[in-house]
């Protein structure tokens, strides 16, 4: 079945550091890939998405590129801020139109000033 | 984008009682909604898919009689935790697909259930 393997946390970085959170997946067909963010005490918010190979999703300075050859969708940001502290979830749907989201375990990110 | 409202955000109940959690799509119609449970420091686990006007589809291992789902209208799905026990304490989140498909899925803000 579909699965998402995500870098385990917690991750602690200093402000303005470079961030990478690794995510790899296993899925049949051509999945759509997502990164969701959960700020403390809140529900999940879509951060970015990519629906086909080589697509790059980006938002709020975060980027992730859909790499079919390595089945990866790593999240990156060049300079993190304290406000980026949250839990980040990598997720997929096996095909866009299939409504089931499969999530990774989440990575807790803490940015210190 | 689409908004999903979930209520209550926090609830504390006694063992043996039932708790109802509501999930509303505020500015769109959602024929399908999803209920997730999030364990501490773990990912979201899909519990069930709620279908308007028909029975919910439960994931393997989820007790249908314990987690009652009702999707009576195109804008409201409810999850009732019956005869709650401390092990049911968790964070429950609902979601619905964004109707224009641009943003994927919209999530409610979650409900923190504590059973004492």
CSV table of C-alpha atoms in Angstrom, one decimal:
chain,number,residue,atom,x,y,z
A,1,UNK,CA,0.0,0.0,0.0
A,2,UNK,CA,0.9,3.7,-0.1
A,3,UNK,CA,3.3,5.0,2.5
A,4,UNK,CA,5.3,8.1,3.4
A,5,UNK,CA,8.5,8.0,5.2
A,6,UNK,CA,9.5,11.2,6.8
A,7,UNK,CA,12.6,12.4,8.6
A,8,UNK,CA,12.1,12.0,12.3
A,9,UNK,CA,12.4,14.9,14.6
A,10,UNK,CA,12.6,16.9,16.6
A,11,UNK,CA,14.7,19.3,14.6
A,12,UNK,CA,16.1,22.4,16.3
A,13,UNK,CA,17.7,25.1,14.2
A,14,UNK,CA,18.9,28.6,14.8
A,15,UNK,CA,17.2,31.5,13.1
A,16,UNK,CA,18.3,32.1,9.5
A,17,UNK,CA,19.7,28.5,9.2
A,18,UNK,CA,19.0,26.3,6.1
A,19,UNK,CA,16.3,23.7,6.5
A,20,UNK,CA,15.8,20.4,4.9
A,21,UNK,CA,13.2,17.8,6.0
A,22,UNK,CA,13.4,14.6,4.0
A,23,UNK,CA,10.4,12.8,2.7
A,24,UNK,CA,10.2,9.7,0.5
A,25,UNK,CA,7.2,7.8,-0.6
A,26,UNK,CA,5.9,4.5,-1.9
A,27,UNK,CA,2.8,4.6,-4.1
A,28,UNK,CA,1.1,3.1,-7.0
A,29,UNK,CA,0.4,5.2,-10.1
A,30,UNK,CA,1.3,8.8,-10.1
A,31,UNK,CA,0.7,10.3,-6.6
A,32,UNK,CA,0.2,13.9,-5.8
A,33,UNK,CA,2.4,15.1,-3.0
A,34,UNK,CA,1.8,17.6,-0.2
A,35,UNK,CA,3.4,19.3,2.7
A,36,UNK,CA,1.2,20.3,5.5
A,37,UNK,CA,2.1,22.5,8.5
A,38,UNK,CA,0.5,22.4,12.0
A,39,UNK,CA,1.2,25.3,14.2
A,40,UNK,CA,0.8,24.8,18.0
A,41,UNK,CA,-2.9,24.3,18.9
A,42,UNK,CA,-4.1,24.5,15.4
A,43,UNK,CA,-5.2,22.1,12.7
A,44,UNK,CA,-3.3,21.3,9.5
A,45,UNK,CA,-2.7,23.9,6.8
A,46,UNK,CA,-1.6,23.1,3.3
A,47,UNK,CA,1.9,24.5,2.8
A,48,UNK,CA,2.6,23.4,-0.8
A,49,UNK,CA,1.9,20.7,-3.3
A,50,UNK,CA,3.1,19.1,-6.5
A,51,UNK,CA,1.0,16.9,-8.7
A,52,UNK,CA,3.5,15.5,-11.3
A,53,UNK,CA,7.1,14.6,-11.6
A,54,UNK,CA,9.6,17.5,-11.6
A,55,UNK,CA,6.9,20.0,-10.4
A,56,UNK,CA,8.2,22.3,-7.7
A,57,UNK,CA,5.8,23.5,-5.0
A,58,UNK,CA,6.6,26.7,-3.2
A,59,UNK,CA,5.0,28.9,-0.5
A,60,UNK,CA,6.3,31.2,2.2
A,61,UNK,CA,9.9,30.6,1.2
A,62,UNK,CA,9.5,26.8,1.4
A,63,UNK,CA,10.1,24.6,-1.6
A,64,UNK,CA,9.8,21.0,-2.5
A,65,UNK,CA,10.5,19.2,-5.8
A,66,UNK,CA,8.6,16.1,-6.9
A,67,UNK,CA,11.4,13.6,-7.8
A,68,UNK,CA,10.0,10.5,-9.3
A,69,UNK,CA,13.4,8.9,-9.9
A,70,UNK,CA,14.2,9.0,-6.2
A,71,UNK,CA,10.5,8.9,-5.0
A,72,UNK,CA,11.2,12.0,-2.8
A,73,UNK,CA,9.7,15.3,-1.9
A,74,UNK,CA,12.1,17.0,0.4
A,75,UNK,CA,11.1,20.2,2.0
A,76,UNK,CA,13.6,23.1,2.0
A,77,UNK,CA,13.9,26.7,3.2
A,78,UNK,CA,16.9,28.9,2.8
A,79,UNK,CA,16.5,30.9,6.0
A,80,UNK,CA,14.1,29.9,8.7
A,81,UNK,CA,12.4,32.1,11.2
A,82,UNK,CA,11.1,31.6,14.7
A,83,UNK,CA,7.6,31.7,13.3
A,84,UNK,CA,8.3,28.6,11.2
A,85,UNK,CA,8.3,26.5,14.4
A,86,UNK,CA,5.6,23.9,13.8
A,87,UNK,CA,5.1,20.3,12.9
A,88,UNK,CA,5.5,19.5,9.2
A,89,UNK,CA,3.7,16.6,7.6
A,90,UNK,CA,4.5,15.1,4.2
A,91,UNK,CA,1.5,13.4,2.6
A,92,UNK,CA,0.3,11.9,-0.7
A,93,UNK,CA,-2.8,10.9,-2.5
A,94,UNK,CA,-2.3,7.9,-4.8
A,95,UNK,CA,-4.0,9.8,-7.6
A,96,UNK,CA,-5.6,13.2,-7.6
A,97,UNK,CA,-9.2,12.4,-7.3
A,98,UNK,CA,-8.6,9.6,-4.8
A,99,UNK,CA,-9.6,11.4,-1.7
A,100,UNK,CA,-7.5,9.5,0.9
A,101,UNK,CA,-4.4,11.3,2.2
A,102,UNK,CA,-1.6,9.2,3.5
A,103,UNK,CA,0.6,11.0,6.0
A,104,UNK,CA,4.1,10.7,7.2
A,105,UNK,CA,4.8,10.7,10.9
A,106,UNK,CA,5.4,14.5,11.1
A,107,UNK,CA,8.6,16.4,12.0
A,108,UNK,CA,8.6,18.9,14.8
A,109,UNK,CA,10.7,21.9,14.0
A,110,UNK,CA,11.8,24.4,16.6
A,111,UNK,CA,13.6,27.6,15.6
A,112,UNK,CA,15.6,29.4,18.3
A,113,UNK,CA,16.4,33.1,18.0
B,1,UNK,CA,-9.9,29.1,0.0
B,2,UNK,CA,-12.5,26.8,1.5
B,3,UNK,CA,-13.0,26.9,5.3
B,4,UNK,CA,-13.8,24.0,7.6
B,5,UNK,CA,-15.0,24.8,11.1
B,6,UNK,CA,-14.6,22.2,13.8
B,7,UNK,CA,-16.2,22.4,17.3
B,8,UNK,CA,-15.5,22.2,20.1
B,9,UNK,CA,-11.8,22.8,20.1
B,10,UNK,CA,-11.3,21.2,23.5
B,11,UNK,CA,-13.6,19.0,25.6
B,12,UNK,CA,-13.1,17.1,28.8
B,13,UNK,CA,-15.6,14.3,29.7
B,14,UNK,CA,-16.0,11.6,32.2
B,15,UNK,CA,-15.5,8.0,31.4
B,16,UNK,CA,-18.6,6.3,30.1
B,17,UNK,CA,-20.2,9.4,28.6
B,18,UNK,CA,-20.5,10.3,24.9
B,19,UNK,CA,-19.0,13.3,23.2
B,20,UNK,CA,-20.1,14.8,19.8
B,21,UNK,CA,-17.6,16.7,17.6
B,22,UNK,CA,-19.0,18.8,14.7
B,23,UNK,CA,-17.3,19.5,11.4
B,24,UNK,CA,-18.8,22.2,9.1
B,25,UNK,CA,-17.9,23.4,5.7
B,26,UNK,CA,-18.6,27.1,5.9
B,27,UNK,CA,-18.6,28.3,2.3
B,28,UNK,CA,-18.8,25.1,0.2
B,29,UNK,CA,-20.7,21.8,0.1
B,30,UNK,CA,-18.8,18.8,1.1
B,31,UNK,CA,-20.2,15.4,0.0
B,32,UNK,CA,-17.3,13.7,1.6
B,33,UNK,CA,-15.5,14.5,4.8
B,34,UNK,CA,-12.7,12.7,6.6
B,35,UNK,CA,-12.0,12.1,10.2
B,36,UNK,CA,-8.5,11.6,11.5
B,37,UNK,CA,-7.1,10.9,14.9
B,38,UNK,CA,-3.7,12.1,15.9
B,39,UNK,CA,-1.7,10.3,18.6
B,40,UNK,CA,0.9,12.2,20.6
B,41,UNK,CA,4.1,12.6,18.5
B,42,UNK,CA,2.6,10.5,15.8
B,43,UNK,CA,1.0,11.1,12.5
B,44,UNK,CA,-2.6,11.4,11.6
B,45,UNK,CA,-4.5,8.2,11.2
B,46,UNK,CA,-7.5,8.2,9.0
B,47,UNK,CA,-10.4,6.8,11.0
B,48,UNK,CA,-13.3,7.0,8.5
B,49,UNK,CA,-14.7,8.6,5.4
B,50,UNK,CA,-18.0,10.4,5.9
B,51,UNK,CA,-20.4,10.4,3.0
B,52,UNK,CA,-23.4,12.6,2.9
B,53,UNK,CA,-26.6,10.7,2.9
B,54,UNK,CA,-25.0,7.3,3.3
B,55,UNK,CA,-23.0,5.2,5.8
B,56,UNK,CA,-19.5,6.1,6.7
B,57,UNK,CA,-16.6,4.0,5.5
B,58,UNK,CA,-14.4,3.0,8.4
B,59,UNK,CA,-10.7,2.1,8.2
B,60,UNK,CA,-9.6,-1.3,9.4
B,61,UNK,CA,-9.4,-1.5,13.2
B,62,UNK,CA,-11.7,1.4,13.9
B,63,UNK,CA,-14.8,0.5,15.9
B,64,UNK,CA,-17.9,1.6,14.1
B,65,UNK,CA,-20.1,1.4,17.2
B,66,UNK,CA,-17.7,3.4,19.2
B,67,UNK,CA,-17.0,6.2,16.7
B,68,UNK,CA,-20.4,7.1,15.2
B,69,UNK,CA,-20.3,9.2,12.2
B,70,UNK,CA,-23.3,11.1,10.8
B,71,UNK,CA,-23.2,13.2,7.6
B,72,UNK,CA,-26.8,14.4,7.5
B,73,UNK,CA,-26.2,17.5,5.2
B,74,UNK,CA,-23.8,18.7,2.7
B,75,UNK,CA,-22.2,21.1,5.2
B,76,UNK,CA,-22.1,19.1,8.4
B,77,UNK,CA,-20.5,15.8,9.6
B,78,UNK,CA,-20.4,14.7,13.2
B,79,UNK,CA,-18.3,12.3,15.1
B,80,UNK,CA,-19.6,10.9,18.3
B,81,UNK,CA,-17.3,9.1,20.7
B,82,UNK,CA,-19.6,6.8,22.6
B,83,UNK,CA,-18.9,5.4,26.1
B,84,UNK,CA,-15.6,7.2,26.1
B,85,UNK,CA,-12.6,5.8,27.9
B,86,UNK,CA,-9.3,7.4,28.8
B,87,UNK,CA,-7.6,5.7,25.9
B,88,UNK,CA,-9.9,7.6,23.6
B,89,UNK,CA,-8.2,10.8,24.7
B,90,UNK,CA,-6.6,12.2,21.5
B,91,UNK,CA,-6.7,15.0,19.0
B,92,UNK,CA,-9.4,14.5,16.4
B,93,UNK,CA,-9.3,16.4,13.1
B,94,UNK,CA,-11.8,16.5,10.2
B,95,UNK,CA,-11.1,17.5,6.7
B,96,UNK,CA,-12.9,18.0,3.3
B,97,UNK,CA,-11.6,18.3,-0.2
B,98,UNK,CA,-11.3,21.9,-1.4
B,99,UNK,CA,-14.0,22.1,-4.1
B,100,UNK,CA,-11.9,23.8,-6.7
B,101,UNK,CA,-9.1,21.3,-6.2
B,102,UNK,CA,-6.5,23.9,-6.2
B,103,UNK,CA,-5.6,23.6,-2.6
B,104,UNK,CA,-6.2,19.9,-2.0
B,105,UNK,CA,-7.8,19.3,1.3
B,106,UNK,CA,-9.0,21.7,4.0
B,107,UNK,CA,-8.7,20.8,7.6
B,108,UNK,CA,-10.6,21.8,10.7
B,109,UNK,CA,-8.6,23.2,13.6
B,110,UNK,CA,-9.0,20.0,15.6
B,111,UNK,CA,-10.6,18.9,18.8
B,112,UNK,CA,-8.6,17.9,21.9
B,113,UNK,CA,-10.6,15.3,23.7
B,114,UNK,CA,-9.6,14.3,27.3
B,115,UNK,CA,-11.5,11.6,29.0
B,116,UNK,CA,-11.0,11.5,32.8
